[in-house]
Amino acid sequence: MMQYKVIHALIIREIHTRFGRENLGFLWVIGEPILFCGGVAILWTAIRPAKEHGLAMTAMVVTGYVPLTMWRHCLGRALKAYESNGSLFYHRQVTPFDIIVARSFLEIIGTIMAGMIVTVGAIGLGYMAPPVDYGLLVLGLVYQCVFCFGCALVAAALSEVSELTEKIVGIFSYLALPVTGAFIMVSWLPLKYQWILLLSPMANNVEMIRGGQLGPEIHVQYDLFYDTWITGLLVIVGIILTSKVRKFIEING
């Protein structure tokens, strides 16, 4: 119960720090991802063919860019998160784990809500159909949320250990785009190369999300067993690194 209150307080503090206390600034928790996801969806829908490989372009972009935005935002907010919140560690109840939970929660909830708004808008305008399999869609989103949280834990801890982490993560987030599955499906690749994309947990998650959104009209591939253990391993490594990171945190003031 105590940690729940701590995390809740950290979330409120993060909202006030990032978006201010005046007017409706807190709505940017949702507004920022809407601009990213909606903007890209509109642009791609306008300049690309209506369908690619039989898949509606708007559905392709929304189901890929929402998970991608979640991942990149969680990584970005995790870097140097402990250093920027160093003064909070004077309170014994606040732990590094709490800070990443709060920051990741904001990014995940904001991105999901933004994705829902963009999807509803696209459905209302006739560019997308309603989801076919809500169970598979939610499963893919849950796995993506856990994956993003694990990445945030690891990135936050490593960014306190080495200054290079911040630069490496930025470069990596761009170089990794081809294997995120955001703009490509496993079945589009030649059979002998499909296993490469399936090594990416995020690609598996995006395949589930697309399968839930579009149903049997597309052929999705994902390995739930592999996705479970590799994502679980990532979270465990992140928790271990987080438990040892305090000695690297520089508290100013």
Coordinates of C-alpha atoms in Angstrom, one line a residue:
M1 CA 0.0 0.0 0.0
M2 CA 2.8 2.4 0.8
Q3 CA 4.6 1.8 -2.5
Y4 CA 1.3 2.3 -4.3
K5 CA 0.9 5.7 -2.7
V6 CA 4.5 6.6 -3.6
I7 CA 4.1 5.6 -7.2
H8 CA 0.8 7.5 -7.4
A9 CA 2.5 10.6 -5.9
L10 CA 5.4 10.2 -8.4
I11 CA 2.9 10.0 -11.3
I12 CA 1.2 13.2 -10.2
R13 CA 4.5 15.0 -9.7
E14 CA 5.7 13.8 -13.2
I15 CA 2.5 15.2 -14.8
H16 CA 2.9 18.6 -13.0
T17 CA 6.6 18.8 -13.8
R18 CA 6.3 18.0 -17.5
F19 CA 3.0 19.7 -18.3
G20 CA 2.4 22.3 -15.6
R21 CA -0.5 22.8 -13.2
E22 CA -2.4 25.4 -15.3
N23 CA -5.3 24.8 -17.6
L24 CA -5.3 21.4 -19.4
G25 CA -1.6 20.8 -19.7
F26 CA -1.9 17.3 -18.3
L27 CA -3.9 16.3 -21.5
W28 CA -0.5 16.3 -23.3
V29 CA 0.0 12.9 -21.7
I30 CA -2.3 11.8 -24.4
G31 CA -1.9 14.7 -26.8
E32 CA 1.8 14.1 -27.6
P33 CA 1.3 10.4 -28.7
I34 CA -1.8 11.5 -30.7
L35 CA 0.3 14.0 -32.6
F36 CA 2.9 11.3 -33.4
C37 CA 0.6 8.4 -34.2
G38 CA -2.2 10.5 -35.8
G39 CA 0.3 12.6 -37.8
V40 CA 2.1 9.6 -39.2
A41 CA -1.1 7.7 -40.0
I42 CA -2.5 10.7 -41.9
L43 CA 0.8 11.2 -43.8
W44 CA 1.2 7.6 -44.8
T45 CA -2.5 7.3 -45.7
A46 CA -2.2 10.3 -48.0
I47 CA 1.1 9.4 -49.8
R48 CA 1.0 5.6 -49.9
P49 CA -1.4 3.2 -51.8
A50 CA -4.7 2.5 -50.0
K51 CA -3.5 -1.1 -49.5
E52 CA -0.1 -2.9 -49.3
H53 CA 0.1 -6.6 -49.5
G54 CA -3.7 -6.6 -49.2
L55 CA -3.5 -4.8 -45.9
A56 CA -5.1 -1.4 -45.5
M57 CA -2.4 1.3 -45.1
T58 CA -4.1 3.1 -42.2
A59 CA -4.5 -0.1 -40.2
M60 CA -0.9 -1.0 -41.0
V61 CA 0.4 2.3 -39.7
V62 CA -1.7 2.6 -36.6
T63 CA -1.1 -1.0 -35.4
G64 CA 2.6 -0.6 -35.9
Y65 CA 3.3 3.0 -34.9
V66 CA 1.4 2.9 -31.6
P67 CA 3.6 0.1 -30.1
L68 CA 6.7 1.8 -31.6
T69 CA 5.8 5.1 -30.0
M70 CA 5.2 3.4 -26.7
W71 CA 8.6 1.7 -26.8
R72 CA 10.6 4.8 -27.9
H73 CA 8.9 7.1 -25.4
C74 CA 9.5 4.6 -22.5
L75 CA 13.1 4.4 -23.5
G76 CA 13.4 8.2 -23.8
R77 CA 11.9 8.9 -20.4
A78 CA 14.0 6.2 -18.7
L79 CA 17.4 7.7 -19.7
K80 CA 18.9 9.6 -16.7
A81 CA 15.6 9.3 -14.9
Y82 CA 17.4 8.7 -11.5
E83 CA 19.8 11.6 -11.9
S84 CA 16.9 14.0 -12.7
N85 CA 15.0 12.8 -9.7
G86 CA 18.0 12.4 -7.4
S87 CA 16.6 14.7 -4.7
L88 CA 13.7 12.3 -4.2
F89 CA 16.0 9.6 -2.9
Y90 CA 16.3 11.6 0.4
H91 CA 12.9 10.0 1.1
R92 CA 13.5 6.4 2.1
Q93 CA 10.2 5.3 0.7
V94 CA 11.2 6.3 -2.9
T95 CA 13.1 3.7 -4.8
P96 CA 14.6 3.7 -8.3
F97 CA 12.1 1.0 -9.3
D98 CA 9.2 3.3 -8.3
I99 CA 10.5 6.1 -10.5
I100 CA 10.6 3.9 -13.6
V101 CA 7.2 2.4 -12.8
A102 CA 5.7 5.9 -12.6
R103 CA 7.4 7.2 -15.8
S104 CA 6.6 4.0 -17.8
F105 CA 3.0 4.0 -16.6
L106 CA 2.5 7.5 -17.9
E107 CA 4.0 6.7 -21.3
I108 CA 2.1 3.4 -21.7
I109 CA -1.3 4.8 -20.6
G110 CA -0.8 7.9 -22.7
T111 CA 0.1 6.0 -25.8
I112 CA -2.7 3.4 -25.5
M113 CA -5.3 6.1 -25.0
A114 CA -3.9 8.0 -28.0
G115 CA -4.0 4.9 -30.0
M116 CA -7.6 4.3 -29.1
I117 CA -8.6 7.8 -30.1
V118 CA -6.7 7.6 -33.4
T119 CA -8.3 4.2 -34.1
V120 CA -11.8 5.3 -33.3
G121 CA -11.3 8.3 -35.5
A122 CA -10.0 6.2 -38.4
I123 CA -12.9 3.8 -37.9
G124 CA -15.4 6.7 -37.9
L125 CA -13.9 8.1 -41.1
G126 CA -14.0 4.7 -42.8
Y127 CA -10.3 4.1 -43.0
M128 CA -10.3 1.2 -40.6
A129 CA -12.7 -1.5 -39.5
P130 CA -13.3 -2.3 -35.8
P131 CA -11.0 -5.0 -34.2
V132 CA -11.9 -8.6 -35.0
D133 CA -10.3 -10.4 -32.1
Y134 CA -10.2 -8.2 -29.0
G135 CA -8.5 -10.9 -26.9
L136 CA -5.5 -11.2 -29.2
L137 CA -5.3 -7.4 -29.6
V138 CA -5.2 -6.9 -25.8
L139 CA -2.8 -9.8 -25.4
G140 CA -0.4 -8.2 -27.8
L141 CA -0.7 -4.8 -26.1
V142 CA -0.1 -6.4 -22.6
Y143 CA 3.1 -8.1 -23.9
Q144 CA 4.2 -4.8 -25.5
C145 CA 3.6 -2.9 -22.2
V146 CA 5.7 -5.4 -20.3
F147 CA 8.4 -5.4 -22.9
C148 CA 8.6 -1.5 -22.9
F149 CA 8.8 -1.6 -19.1
G150 CA 11.6 -4.1 -19.1
C151 CA 13.5 -2.0 -21.7
A152 CA 13.0 1.1 -19.5
L153 CA 14.4 -0.6 -16.4
V154 CA 17.5 -1.7 -18.3
A155 CA 18.0 1.7 -20.1
A156 CA 17.5 3.7 -16.9
A157 CA 20.1 1.6 -14.9
L158 CA 22.7 1.6 -17.7
S159 CA 22.4 5.3 -18.3
E160 CA 23.5 5.9 -14.7
V161 CA 26.5 3.6 -15.1
S162 CA 27.8 5.1 -18.4
E163 CA 27.3 8.4 -20.2
L164 CA 27.5 6.5 -23.5
T165 CA 24.2 4.7 -22.9
E166 CA 22.2 7.8 -23.7
K167 CA 23.8 8.2 -27.1
I168 CA 23.8 4.4 -27.9
V169 CA 20.1 4.1 -27.0
G170 CA 19.2 7.0 -29.3
I171 CA 21.1 5.5 -32.2
F172 CA 19.8 2.0 -31.4
S173 CA 16.2 3.1 -31.4
Y174 CA 16.6 4.1 -35.1
L175 CA 18.7 1.2 -36.2
A176 CA 16.3 -1.2 -34.7
L177 CA 13.3 0.1 -36.7
P178 CA 13.5 -2.7 -39.3
V179 CA 13.2 -5.4 -36.7
T180 CA 10.4 -3.8 -34.6
G181 CA 7.8 -5.0 -37.0
A182 CA 6.2 -1.6 -37.1
F183 CA 6.2 -1.2 -40.8
I184 CA 6.6 -4.8 -42.0
M185 CA 5.0 -8.1 -41.3
V186 CA 6.8 -11.4 -40.9
S187 CA 4.9 -13.0 -43.8
W188 CA 6.2 -10.4 -46.2
L189 CA 9.8 -11.6 -45.8
P190 CA 11.2 -14.6 -47.7
L191 CA 10.6 -17.8 -45.6
K192 CA 14.3 -18.3 -44.8
Y193 CA 14.6 -14.8 -43.3
Q194 CA 11.4 -14.7 -41.2
W195 CA 13.1 -16.2 -38.1
I196 CA 15.2 -13.1 -37.9
L197 CA 12.3 -10.8 -37.4
L198 CA 10.7 -13.3 -34.9
L199 CA 13.8 -12.9 -32.7
S200 CA 12.4 -9.4 -31.8
P201 CA 9.9 -9.5 -29.0
M202 CA 8.3 -6.3 -30.3
A203 CA 7.8 -7.9 -33.7
N204 CA 5.9 -10.7 -32.1
N205 CA 3.8 -8.2 -30.1
V206 CA 2.9 -6.2 -33.2
E207 CA 1.9 -9.4 -35.1
M208 CA -0.5 -10.2 -32.2
I209 CA -1.9 -6.7 -32.3
R210 CA -2.4 -6.8 -36.0
G211 CA -3.9 -10.2 -35.8
G212 CA -6.4 -8.9 -33.2
Q213 CA -7.2 -5.8 -35.3
L214 CA -7.6 -7.5 -38.7
G215 CA -8.4 -11.1 -38.0
P216 CA -8.2 -13.9 -40.5
E217 CA -7.8 -11.6 -43.5
I218 CA -4.0 -11.5 -42.8
H219 CA -1.5 -14.2 -41.9
V220 CA 0.3 -13.3 -38.6
Q221 CA 3.2 -15.2 -37.1
Y222 CA 4.3 -15.0 -33.5
D223 CA 5.9 -17.3 -30.9
L224 CA 4.1 -16.8 -27.6
F225 CA 6.5 -19.1 -25.7
Y226 CA 9.6 -17.3 -26.9
D227 CA 8.0 -13.9 -26.4
T228 CA 7.1 -14.8 -22.8
W229 CA 10.5 -16.0 -21.7
I230 CA 12.6 -13.4 -23.4
T231 CA 10.4 -10.6 -22.2
G232 CA 10.4 -12.1 -18.7
L233 CA 14.1 -12.4 -18.8
L234 CA 14.4 -8.7 -19.8
V235 CA 12.3 -7.6 -16.9
I236 CA 14.3 -9.8 -14.4
V237 CA 17.6 -8.4 -15.7
G238 CA 16.1 -4.9 -15.4
I239 CA 15.0 -5.5 -11.8
I240 CA 18.5 -6.8 -10.9
L241 CA 20.2 -3.8 -12.5
T242 CA 17.8 -1.4 -10.8
S243 CA 18.5 -3.0 -7.4
K244 CA 22.2 -2.3 -7.8
V245 CA 22.0 1.2 -9.4
R246 CA 21.9 3.4 -6.2
K247 CA 25.7 3.5 -5.8
F248 CA 26.0 5.0 -9.3
I249 CA 23.3 7.8 -8.8
E250 CA 24.7 11.2 -8.2
I251 CA 22.4 13.3 -6.0
N252 CA 22.8 17.0 -6.4
G253 CA 21.5 19.5 -3.9

